Structure formats: C-alpha cells, structure tokens
Amino acid sequence: MDYMDSNKIGQRIENKLIHALGRTISEATNDEIYKAAAECIRDDIMISWADSRKRVQEQGVKKLYYMSAEFLMGRAFSNNLINQGLYEAYREAFWEMGLDFDKITDEENDAGLGNGGLGRLAACFLDSLSTMELPVLGCGIRYEYGMFRQKIVDGTQIEMEDDWLRDGNVWEIERPELSVEVHFNGTIQENWTENGLKIEHKDYNTVIAVPYDVPIIGYKTKTPATLRLWSARSKRRFDFHSFNEGIYDKAMADQTFAEAISKVLYPSDDHMQGKMLRLKQFYFLASATMQSMIKRHKAVFDDLNSLPEHVVIQINETHPALAMPELMRILMDEEDFGWDEAYGMVKKIFHYTNHTIMTEAMECWDENMFRLLLPRIYQIICAINEKYCQKLSVYYSKEEEKIAQMAVIGNNEIRMANLCVALCRRINGVSNLHADILKTRIFKGSYQIFPQKYLAITNGITHRRWLALANQGLYHLVREYVKGDILKDYRLFEQILPYKDDKEFCKKYEKVKRNNKIRFAKYIKEKQGIEVNPESIFDVHCKRLHEYKRQLLKCLHIIYIYQKIKKDPTCITTPITFIFAAKAAPGYARAKEIIRLIHSIQEMVNKDPDMDGKIQVVFVENYCVSVAEILIPAADISEQISTAGMEASGTGNMKFMMNGALTIGTMDGANIEIAERVGQENIFIFGDSAEGNYNKKMYHTYNPGIIFENHPGIRDVCNCLIEGNLLRYGNRKYSEIYQNLLFGEYGEADPYYILADFPSYIETYEKVYHLYVDHKDEWIKKAIVNTAKSGYFSSDRTIEQYNEKIWNLKPVK
C-alpha cells in the first residue's frame, strides 16, 4: 500500500469520520481522529488478512499454533504503518490537515497483555512470522485489565487497574460463532460399552470462551498473522428470576465466576483463591485453543489422523502446558481415539520453549486443588506420569530419588515443566548458555536419555519496531548509508560497520542520540514533572523488578558514587542521570521494597545540593512498551547486570545495543553472544561466571561478611541502608535488605551474590565512565559497532532457526 499519497489518506480519514461518527475534522476529538485513521489502516489489512486465510486453507500448508499466556504487543497504529510502508505518508497527511501526528497516536492504549520479555518475545515472533509469510495463530487470553497500571505514592508502588479496553480496541474482531465451552469441576463417570470404555464428565461448571481475533502484519507481507485472544463469559449470563426476587448476588454469580478468568494477567497467587484462578486461566486457554484447532482441522481436512501433518504447537513457557492432556482428552473422549494413538499424536505435535531456571517460575499445582478443578485432566496426567516413570525406570532402575524428581507428579504437586519434558518433541533454551544449563542441571536426567530433544535458539527482537519506529532518526541515518531494505533483511546491518571510521557518519550518529535524549527529557517533564539534563550520561536499568535482575546492585552503586562525591566533589565531571523503570509483581514483597529503596535514594540524591550537576536519580512510572520506545533510544549505558546463570536470554539487551547504548553486564544469557558479536572491547563485562556462581551455591563458599569487612567503601554503602543520609533524606530504614545482603535467609547467603560482584562492578563502571568522558569519539565508534552487529539479534533470524530446526513450515504462496 506504499503508493498511497497523503492527499488520498486525508480524504479517507475525513470520509471515515463523516460516515462512522458524523463528525468533521474540525469537530472531532483526537480520540475520534485516531479511531477513524486506525479504521482506514485496518480496512487495508482486512483485505490481505481475509485473502491469506483463504490461501492457507486452499494450499493445506502446516500451521503453527503459538501458545503464550502473554502477548505484550504495545501500540499497533504506528507499527502497522511502518510495516505497510505508509508511516511517512500518514505523518504528512496529518500535517497537511493541521493535526499533530504524535498526539493523535498517543490516544492509543498499550495492549496490556504481558509483563515482560516473555510477552514481548511472543509479539516479535508474530511480526517476524508474518514478514516471512509463515502461517501462524498466536493464542492467548484477552485480559480485560492486563497487568496493572503502576502509580508511585510516597515511594511505594500502588497497583491500579489497567483499563486498556475502556475505549474499545479498533484492531480486534469478535468471533462469537467460534465460541467453545470449557468445563471445570464435576465428577468423572466411567461407562463400559460394547465399544469399550466411555468417559462422561458430569455436574461441571461451564465457561464460554469467546475468541477475539487481531491481525498482526509483518513488513510488506501478504500473510498477516492472527492473534486469537480468548475472553471468558458465563453460559448463563443473567439469572432473571433471582434478580426479580431481589437476590442480586445470585443473579450475577455465574457471570462473576466465569468472567474473573479473563479479568487480570497473573492475579496475585499468595493465597489459594489466586492460585486456583491462575490454574483456571491456563486451562481455559489450553482447552479453548485445542477445541478450536480440532474443529478447524475437521472442517478443512476431515481426517484427524492427519493432524501432525498440518499442525505444530509451540508452548511459550509452561503456562499453556495443559494443552497436551487437553488434546488427549478431546481425542480419546470425543473422537474415539485410543490412548496410544492420542499419546503418540501429542508427542509429534508439541514443542516447549523454557524461559527460566528460577525454581519459583517452574509451575507446580497443588494436587488436591488440581483434582477438584480438572478431574478428567488429572486422570490423564496420572496416566502420563505412570507411563513416563516406567520409561525412566528402564534407564534409572536403581535411582528412585532421581525418578521421583523427574516425575510429573510428586510431593502432592503436579509439575508443569516435567510434563513438558515428558511429552514435547523438542525443548529449547533461549540462549546458548541457557540451553547448556537446561542440559547439565535443570533437565539433566532427561537430557542424558533424550539428548536429541534439546537445542538452543537465541531470542530476538523485531527491528521494525525497535529501530524504525522507536528510533526514527537512527533509521533514516542507516537508510542513507545501507544499500537494500534493512527492514526486510536483517543481514544488512553489517553494512553499517565500516562507517564507524567515517567522521561525518559518527557526527550524525551522535546527533541522533542527543535528539533522542532531548525527546526523553521532554517526555519525563510532561508526564512526571521531572527535569533531566540531556547533556548528562543516561544510565538506564529498565526491566521487570526481580532480585536476580539486580536492581539492588545498581542501588548500592549509586549510594557508592553519592558517598564518593561527598568526599571528593571533583570525581564526577560529566553528570550522570540514573534511570530506573520497573514493575514489581503485586505479591512480591522484596521487589516492592527495592522500589521503595530506589525512591529513598532518589530523595537522598536529588535533594542534596552537593549532588546538583553531578548525579540524578529518576524512576519512570508505569513502564510499558510505548515508554520503552522513548527511553531505550535515549540510553547511553545499558545495565544488564543479572546474576550470571539466572537470566535465560534477555531481549532488552538487544534493544539497547541496536539503539547504540553500550552494555555493562555479566556473562549471562544473550550477553555472552552479544560479546561474541561485538568483541570484548565493545562491551563491559564484570562479575563472576555462571559456573562460578553455581560452584558458590553447590559448595557454600560465598561469605559476604568477608567482602563487607575487607572493603571499607562497600561497608559504608551497606551501612547507609540503616543509618546516615539515606535515613535522613529518605526517612526509611532498609534493615531487611541489609540483613539479607550480609546473612541471607534461612541460613543461606544471598543467592544473587550482589556483594560478590560489587567490587568488580565498581571497577568496570569506572572504565565505562572515563571512556565516555575522556574518549567520546571512541565511545561513538563502539556504539556504532553495537548497532552494526545487532542484526543477528533480529527475531527474523530467531524464527528462521525455529522453522529450520523444529516447525518445518512452508511460506504461503
């Protein structure tokens, strides 16, 4: 559609306003103009979307079902324009109509369907799959309130509803005709007939799953992906009789039970009701998707025996894992398949991406709760577990403890990761290091028996959004110097590399970064009333708040610099702005305490006149995709400081490097591969290795007390948590954090080894700072190298590898 001129676009928008809303341009609000323009864009997408679905069906090609509890899509308006090749034309059309393009696009709410890297990865994958013309249905839940909207009050995170659907969602299409029933609770009755055993599920509660489809277009594609989001509704939405008798709670009870399922992403699970709701959510997604898949296959291909030839399913983390026993239930109880047939089919179709080695993220469900809520699925999982343990006993005949650890059911828990390992055909880590940890530690017993199952596919990001949309200045600069269409071919990034020695290019590159910093300064002033100096170094730590991501290490480092300035005001000659952006899970007390600490440090630093023109601390509220698109291009320093061995991959590190920030980080996740690509001289690595951290854990060799005693500067920083200026300015003690740093919990030293890596971090940061201050030309060259080498981390490359090694999809002709 890139032939369309701005005049025609303006006419279309005006016509849409008149016919849909009865408004003229001069009368319409920004929201009305946004919706009219979005509908024009959507009209064009609908044509290719409908056509591609028809072609997929006619050609009978294999289709990917990508199942994920999160799809952190961000805003669609501008991204769709980039991918259609219409971004500049629409900007010009808005200008000609006297409209502010940025203000109009700001009317769109971020789709609140994810929490962090897991959901953002899923969004990038849909973009890349569509760009490569590969047929895919992304399957998730249409969370009415998403994660939460973060508000900071007196330094404390307050969670507020993220009502992202309050103004509707112009991009989605409701498909009530494709609704299915999902059943919970009840009893299972076994009936022997002349045709064998028949299972009947009785006295269950019914929830209706209603699909909403969203087209996701890749770059200049003819095969848009489909994101199918399931919304929960009651089968009996309203009890009219009870209502007329004045029993209003009873009248709405069914509706409340059902619709809670798709209200909120990750409801707090620090109580049994929250755990049960999460289990309902994940089964709801699994059941609705499997029923829908079976219905489509029967309608198009008739014979269910051909399912493995036409369908491949990727489970993004363990949340959708119940799709496997659910598919077996459908095949056996509704389609008359035998156990072996159903079991064999599942093992051909499903594949599992693991995203974490953190124990608390390895989902386990209470066995009694599971049995009550999903009685038939429980029976099937029991049988799967028995069959799996029999197989394991052949290899580990005298190692009962090992078999018990690998079992799907154990210690009154049902273990989702072990279910995936038992049934999935391929299991992949999301970086080389992560895959090695899965093989040698997390799933070692399985890997020794089935090594062919395991592989590494490093994550990626879509450079359409994270370069062309988020960093227009850099995109236009790159486009001047690169031959070919870099948005179609990520390999063209390498053409940038020789220009690191071109003075004119370096000057333009530096100007782009400065403009991005000015843009962020304007944003934070408008949104939070905070003034930042765009001439300062922007040092950014933005990601989900978790102890292993070590926002706390950065906090301690800021205190260290603060104390250093108090002793020697000349130690900082170029000011630094330390920027945090993070949400903590509502039930994660320690993470929320770290947010309070950040704000206490912010008060201490920003209110102390000695720090004026030296350092500043900023916390960006309500971090989301659209905020990241402004913040990441402005960053000079990218903080990737997780405890080595704990970050599976990371994708923020890739976004920062693409946008010209230099990384200070541990040898963790994809940082290792970034270092391999850019060279050790173009990244700043500190701290112990994953192996070193593992040995500290295994042999209990970590003693933070020794570091505390031997490093006076570190001792002063730790003591600041419970006394001194932090208490005076921040008005709060952090005794629990202090205790945990020095003594750990339950007799275990701090498992994130913050003080262990602190001396190395201080030393490395000194090198980072002095390079920026004393050798700015060299800094810019290194930044250009990072941009030039970021093409490898495009999600297009990631999808190529998934398709080659796992899916074997064919492009739609």
PDB file of C-alpha atoms in Angstrom, residues 539-697:
ATOM      1  CA  ASP A 539      22.476   5.216  32.583  1.00  0.00           C
ATOM      2  CA  VAL A 540      19.373   3.015  32.248  1.00  0.00           C
ATOM      3  CA  HIS A 541      18.176  -0.060  34.133  1.00  0.00           C
ATOM      4  CA  CYS A 542      14.708  -0.901  32.850  1.00  0.00           C
ATOM      5  CA  LYS A 543      13.127  -4.347  33.117  1.00  0.00           C
ATOM      6  CA  ARG A 544      10.815  -6.382  35.318  1.00  0.00           C
ATOM      7  CA  LEU A 545      11.662  -5.975  39.009  1.00  0.00           C
ATOM      8  CA  HIS A 546      13.196  -9.210  40.238  1.00  0.00           C
ATOM      9  CA  GLU A 547      16.038  -9.847  42.650  1.00  0.00           C
ATOM     10  CA  TYR A 548      18.048 -11.804  40.082  1.00  0.00           C
ATOM     11  CA  LYS A 549      17.951  -8.829  37.694  1.00  0.00           C
ATOM     12  CA  ARG A 550      19.763  -6.971  40.493  1.00  0.00           C
ATOM     13  CA  GLN A 551      18.235  -3.527  40.542  1.00  0.00           C
ATOM     14  CA  LEU A 552      19.583  -3.675  44.100  1.00  0.00           C
ATOM     15  CA  LEU A 553      23.198  -3.827  42.860  1.00  0.00           C
ATOM     16  CA  LYS A 554      22.596  -0.623  40.906  1.00  0.00           C
ATOM     17  CA  CYS A 555      21.069   0.987  44.004  1.00  0.00           C
ATOM     18  CA  LEU A 556      24.189   0.179  46.026  1.00  0.00           C
ATOM     19  CA  HIS A 557      26.375   1.551  43.262  1.00  0.00           C
ATOM     20  CA  ILE A 558      24.515   4.879  43.249  1.00  0.00           C
ATOM     21  CA  ILE A 559      24.979   5.117  47.025  1.00  0.00           C
ATOM     22  CA  TYR A 560      28.682   4.381  46.470  1.00  0.00           C
ATOM     23  CA  ILE A 561      29.008   7.232  43.946  1.00  0.00           C
ATOM     24  CA  TYR A 562      26.996   9.529  46.200  1.00  0.00           C
ATOM     25  CA  GLN A 563      29.346   8.878  49.103  1.00  0.00           C
ATOM     26  CA  LYS A 564      32.351   9.307  46.821  1.00  0.00           C
ATOM     27  CA  ILE A 565      31.111  12.731  45.680  1.00  0.00           C
ATOM     28  CA  LYS A 566      30.548  13.768  49.286  1.00  0.00           C
ATOM     29  CA  LYS A 567      34.240  13.075  49.949  1.00  0.00           C
ATOM     30  CA  ASP A 568      35.568  14.346  46.599  1.00  0.00           C
ATOM     31  CA  PRO A 569      33.234  16.604  44.560  1.00  0.00           C
ATOM     32  CA  THR A 570      35.685  16.587  41.625  1.00  0.00           C
ATOM     33  CA  CYS A 571      35.322  12.830  40.980  1.00  0.00           C
ATOM     34  CA  ILE A 572      32.335  13.437  38.678  1.00  0.00           C
ATOM     35  CA  THR A 573      32.977  15.929  35.874  1.00  0.00           C
ATOM     36  CA  THR A 574      30.249  14.878  33.451  1.00  0.00           C
ATOM     37  CA  PRO A 575      26.849  14.469  35.142  1.00  0.00           C
ATOM     38  CA  ILE A 576      25.050  11.115  35.205  1.00  0.00           C
ATOM     39  CA  THR A 577      21.294  10.533  35.209  1.00  0.00           C
ATOM     40  CA  PHE A 578      20.485   7.105  36.647  1.00  0.00           C
ATOM     41  CA  ILE A 579      17.146   5.959  35.232  1.00  0.00           C
ATOM     42  CA  PHE A 580      15.080   3.055  36.558  1.00  0.00           C
ATOM     43  CA  ALA A 581      11.853   1.682  35.113  1.00  0.00           C
ATOM     44  CA  ALA A 582      10.260  -1.452  36.541  1.00  0.00           C
ATOM     45  CA  LYS A 583       7.088  -3.027  37.839  1.00  0.00           C
ATOM     46  CA  ALA A 584       7.096  -5.435  40.779  1.00  0.00           C
ATOM     47  CA  ALA A 585       4.549  -8.260  40.934  1.00  0.00           C
ATOM     48  CA  PRO A 586       1.812  -7.321  43.441  1.00  0.00           C
ATOM     49  CA  GLY A 587       2.650 -10.213  45.784  1.00  0.00           C
ATOM     50  CA  TYR A 588       6.451  -9.861  45.562  1.00  0.00           C
ATOM     51  CA  ALA A 589       7.263  -8.046  48.823  1.00  0.00           C
ATOM     52  CA  ARG A 590      11.052  -7.840  48.392  1.00  0.00           C
ATOM     53  CA  ALA A 591      10.733  -6.402  44.873  1.00  0.00           C
ATOM     54  CA  LYS A 592       8.336  -3.734  46.136  1.00  0.00           C
ATOM     55  CA  GLU A 593      10.768  -2.920  48.934  1.00  0.00           C
ATOM     56  CA  ILE A 594      13.501  -2.371  46.330  1.00  0.00           C
ATOM     57  CA  ILE A 595      11.222   0.123  44.563  1.00  0.00           C
ATOM     58  CA  ARG A 596      10.894   1.965  47.890  1.00  0.00           C
ATOM     59  CA  LEU A 597      14.688   1.918  48.210  1.00  0.00           C
ATOM     60  CA  ILE A 598      15.116   3.401  44.728  1.00  0.00           C
ATOM     61  CA  HIS A 599      12.823   6.251  45.711  1.00  0.00           C
ATOM     62  CA  SER A 600      14.620   6.795  49.010  1.00  0.00           C
ATOM     63  CA  ILE A 601      17.916   7.023  47.114  1.00  0.00           C
ATOM     64  CA  GLN A 602      16.229   9.365  44.645  1.00  0.00           C
ATOM     65  CA  GLU A 603      15.252  11.662  47.512  1.00  0.00           C
ATOM     66  CA  MET A 604      18.681  11.474  49.095  1.00  0.00           C
ATOM     67  CA  VAL A 605      20.480  12.295  45.842  1.00  0.00           C
ATOM     68  CA  ASN A 606      18.097  14.785  44.269  1.00  0.00           C
ATOM     69  CA  LYS A 607      17.546  16.817  47.462  1.00  0.00           C
ATOM     70  CA  ASP A 608      21.207  17.065  48.382  1.00  0.00           C
ATOM     71  CA  PRO A 609      22.631  20.336  46.957  1.00  0.00           C
ATOM     72  CA  ASP A 610      26.087  18.721  46.779  1.00  0.00           C
ATOM     73  CA  MET A 611      24.760  16.428  44.017  1.00  0.00           C
ATOM     74  CA  ASP A 612      23.474  19.271  41.820  1.00  0.00           C
ATOM     75  CA  GLY A 613      25.123  18.996  38.412  1.00  0.00           C
ATOM     76  CA  LYS A 614      26.697  15.683  39.437  1.00  0.00           C
ATOM     77  CA  ILE A 615      24.164  12.867  39.624  1.00  0.00           C
ATOM     78  CA  GLN A 616      20.393  12.495  39.484  1.00  0.00           C
ATOM     79  CA  VAL A 617      18.074   9.510  40.029  1.00  0.00           C
ATOM     80  CA  VAL A 618      14.830   9.089  38.076  1.00  0.00           C
ATOM     81  CA  PHE A 619      12.176   6.375  38.348  1.00  0.00           C
ATOM     82  CA  VAL A 620       9.906   6.162  35.284  1.00  0.00           C
ATOM     83  CA  GLU A 621       6.372   5.299  36.310  1.00  0.00           C
ATOM     84  CA  ASN A 622       4.247   2.611  34.654  1.00  0.00           C
ATOM     85  CA  TYR A 623       6.891   1.150  32.356  1.00  0.00           C
ATOM     86  CA  CYS A 624       5.378  -0.330  29.181  1.00  0.00           C
ATOM     87  CA  VAL A 625       6.213  -0.837  25.507  1.00  0.00           C
ATOM     88  CA  SER A 626       5.400   2.718  24.431  1.00  0.00           C
ATOM     89  CA  VAL A 627       7.573   4.131  27.246  1.00  0.00           C
ATOM     90  CA  ALA A 628      10.403   1.773  26.264  1.00  0.00           C
ATOM     91  CA  GLU A 629      10.224   3.116  22.711  1.00  0.00           C
ATOM     92  CA  ILE A 630      11.154   6.552  24.074  1.00  0.00           C
ATOM     93  CA  LEU A 631      13.572   5.501  26.818  1.00  0.00           C
ATOM     94  CA  ILE A 632      15.719   2.852  25.103  1.00  0.00           C
ATOM     95  CA  PRO A 633      16.866   5.027  22.151  1.00  0.00           C
ATOM     96  CA  ALA A 634      17.921   7.706  24.682  1.00  0.00           C
ATOM     97  CA  ALA A 635      20.169   5.418  26.738  1.00  0.00           C
ATOM     98  CA  ASP A 636      23.955   5.739  26.744  1.00  0.00           C
ATOM     99  CA  ILE A 637      24.592   2.871  29.168  1.00  0.00           C
ATOM    100  CA  SER A 638      22.585  -0.368  29.162  1.00  0.00           C
ATOM    101  CA  GLU A 639      22.512  -2.110  32.556  1.00  0.00           C
ATOM    102  CA  GLN A 640      22.373  -5.896  32.020  1.00  0.00           C
ATOM    103  CA  ILE A 641      23.633  -6.917  35.442  1.00  0.00           C
ATOM    104  CA  SER A 642      21.711 -10.083  36.323  1.00  0.00           C
ATOM    105  CA  THR A 643      23.332 -12.802  38.414  1.00  0.00           C
ATOM    106  CA  ALA A 644      25.247 -14.888  35.867  1.00  0.00           C
ATOM    107  CA  GLY A 645      23.374 -18.115  35.143  1.00  0.00           C
ATOM    108  CA  MET A 646      19.924 -16.766  36.028  1.00  0.00           C
ATOM    109  CA  GLU A 647      18.859 -14.637  33.027  1.00  0.00           C
ATOM    110  CA  ALA A 648      17.808 -17.096  30.333  1.00  0.00           C
ATOM    111  CA  SER A 649      18.454 -14.684  27.480  1.00  0.00           C
ATOM    112  CA  GLY A 650      17.187 -11.141  27.820  1.00  0.00           C
ATOM    113  CA  THR A 651      15.810  -9.086  24.954  1.00  0.00           C
ATOM    114  CA  GLY A 652      16.210  -5.620  26.471  1.00  0.00           C
ATOM    115  CA  ASN A 653      19.980  -6.047  25.977  1.00  0.00           C
ATOM    116  CA  MET A 654      19.342  -6.460  22.238  1.00  0.00           C
ATOM    117  CA  LYS A 655      17.091  -3.385  22.010  1.00  0.00           C
ATOM    118  CA  PHE A 656      19.679  -1.228  23.760  1.00  0.00           C
ATOM    119  CA  MET A 657      22.586  -2.386  21.568  1.00  0.00           C
ATOM    120  CA  MET A 658      20.538  -1.830  18.395  1.00  0.00           C
ATOM    121  CA  ASN A 659      19.877   1.732  19.533  1.00  0.00           C
ATOM    122  CA  GLY A 660      23.515   2.491  20.289  1.00  0.00           C
ATOM    123  CA  ALA A 661      23.831   2.028  24.056  1.00  0.00           C
ATOM    124  CA  LEU A 662      26.916   0.283  25.404  1.00  0.00           C
ATOM    125  CA  THR A 663      26.320  -2.660  27.715  1.00  0.00           C
ATOM    126  CA  ILE A 664      27.716  -3.099  31.181  1.00  0.00           C
ATOM    127  CA  GLY A 665      26.784  -6.621  32.128  1.00  0.00           C
ATOM    128  CA  THR A 666      27.573 -10.081  33.390  1.00  0.00           C
ATOM    129  CA  MET A 667      28.363 -13.058  31.190  1.00  0.00           C
ATOM    130  CA  ASP A 668      24.750 -14.164  31.368  1.00  0.00           C
ATOM    131  CA  GLY A 669      22.080 -15.113  28.848  1.00  0.00           C
ATOM    132  CA  ALA A 670      22.474 -13.477  25.455  1.00  0.00           C
ATOM    133  CA  ASN A 671      25.091 -11.049  26.840  1.00  0.00           C
ATOM    134  CA  ILE A 672      27.592 -13.791  26.029  1.00  0.00           C
ATOM    135  CA  GLU A 673      26.530 -13.876  22.394  1.00  0.00           C
ATOM    136  CA  ILE A 674      26.421 -10.082  22.215  1.00  0.00           C
ATOM    137  CA  ALA A 675      30.024 -10.044  23.466  1.00  0.00           C
ATOM    138  CA  GLU A 676      30.977 -12.614  20.811  1.00  0.00           C
ATOM    139  CA  ARG A 677      29.419 -10.484  18.082  1.00  0.00           C
ATOM    140  CA  VAL A 678      30.701  -7.036  19.066  1.00  0.00           C
ATOM    141  CA  GLY A 679      34.031  -8.141  20.553  1.00  0.00           C
ATOM    142  CA  GLN A 680      35.092  -7.881  24.191  1.00  0.00           C
ATOM    143  CA  GLU A 681      36.405  -4.369  23.569  1.00  0.00           C
ATOM    144  CA  ASN A 682      32.901  -3.095  22.738  1.00  0.00           C
ATOM    145  CA  ILE A 683      31.063  -4.362  25.800  1.00  0.00           C
ATOM    146  CA  PHE A 684      31.877  -4.024  29.523  1.00  0.00           C
ATOM    147  CA  ILE A 685      31.791  -7.345  31.356  1.00  0.00           C
ATOM    148  CA  PHE A 686      32.135  -7.735  35.105  1.00  0.00           C
ATOM    149  CA  GLY A 687      31.475 -10.267  37.842  1.00  0.00           C
ATOM    150  CA  ASP A 688      31.671 -13.997  38.259  1.00  0.00           C
ATOM    151  CA  SER A 689      30.624 -16.508  35.629  1.00  0.00           C
ATOM    152  CA  ALA A 690      27.573 -18.773  35.713  1.00  0.00           C
ATOM    153  CA  GLU A 691      29.857 -21.678  36.597  1.00  0.00           C
ATOM    154  CA  GLY A 692      31.474 -19.693  39.406  1.00  0.00           C
ATOM    155  CA  ASN A 693      28.083 -18.791  40.855  1.00  0.00           C
ATOM    156  CA  TYR A 694      26.945 -22.396  40.592  1.00  0.00           C
ATOM    157  CA  ASN A 695      30.036 -23.559  42.486  1.00  0.00           C
ATOM    158  CA  LYS A 696      29.414 -20.969  45.212  1.00  0.00           C
ATOM    159  CA  LYS A 697      25.944 -22.418  45.617  1.00  0.00           C
TER     160      LYS A 697
END
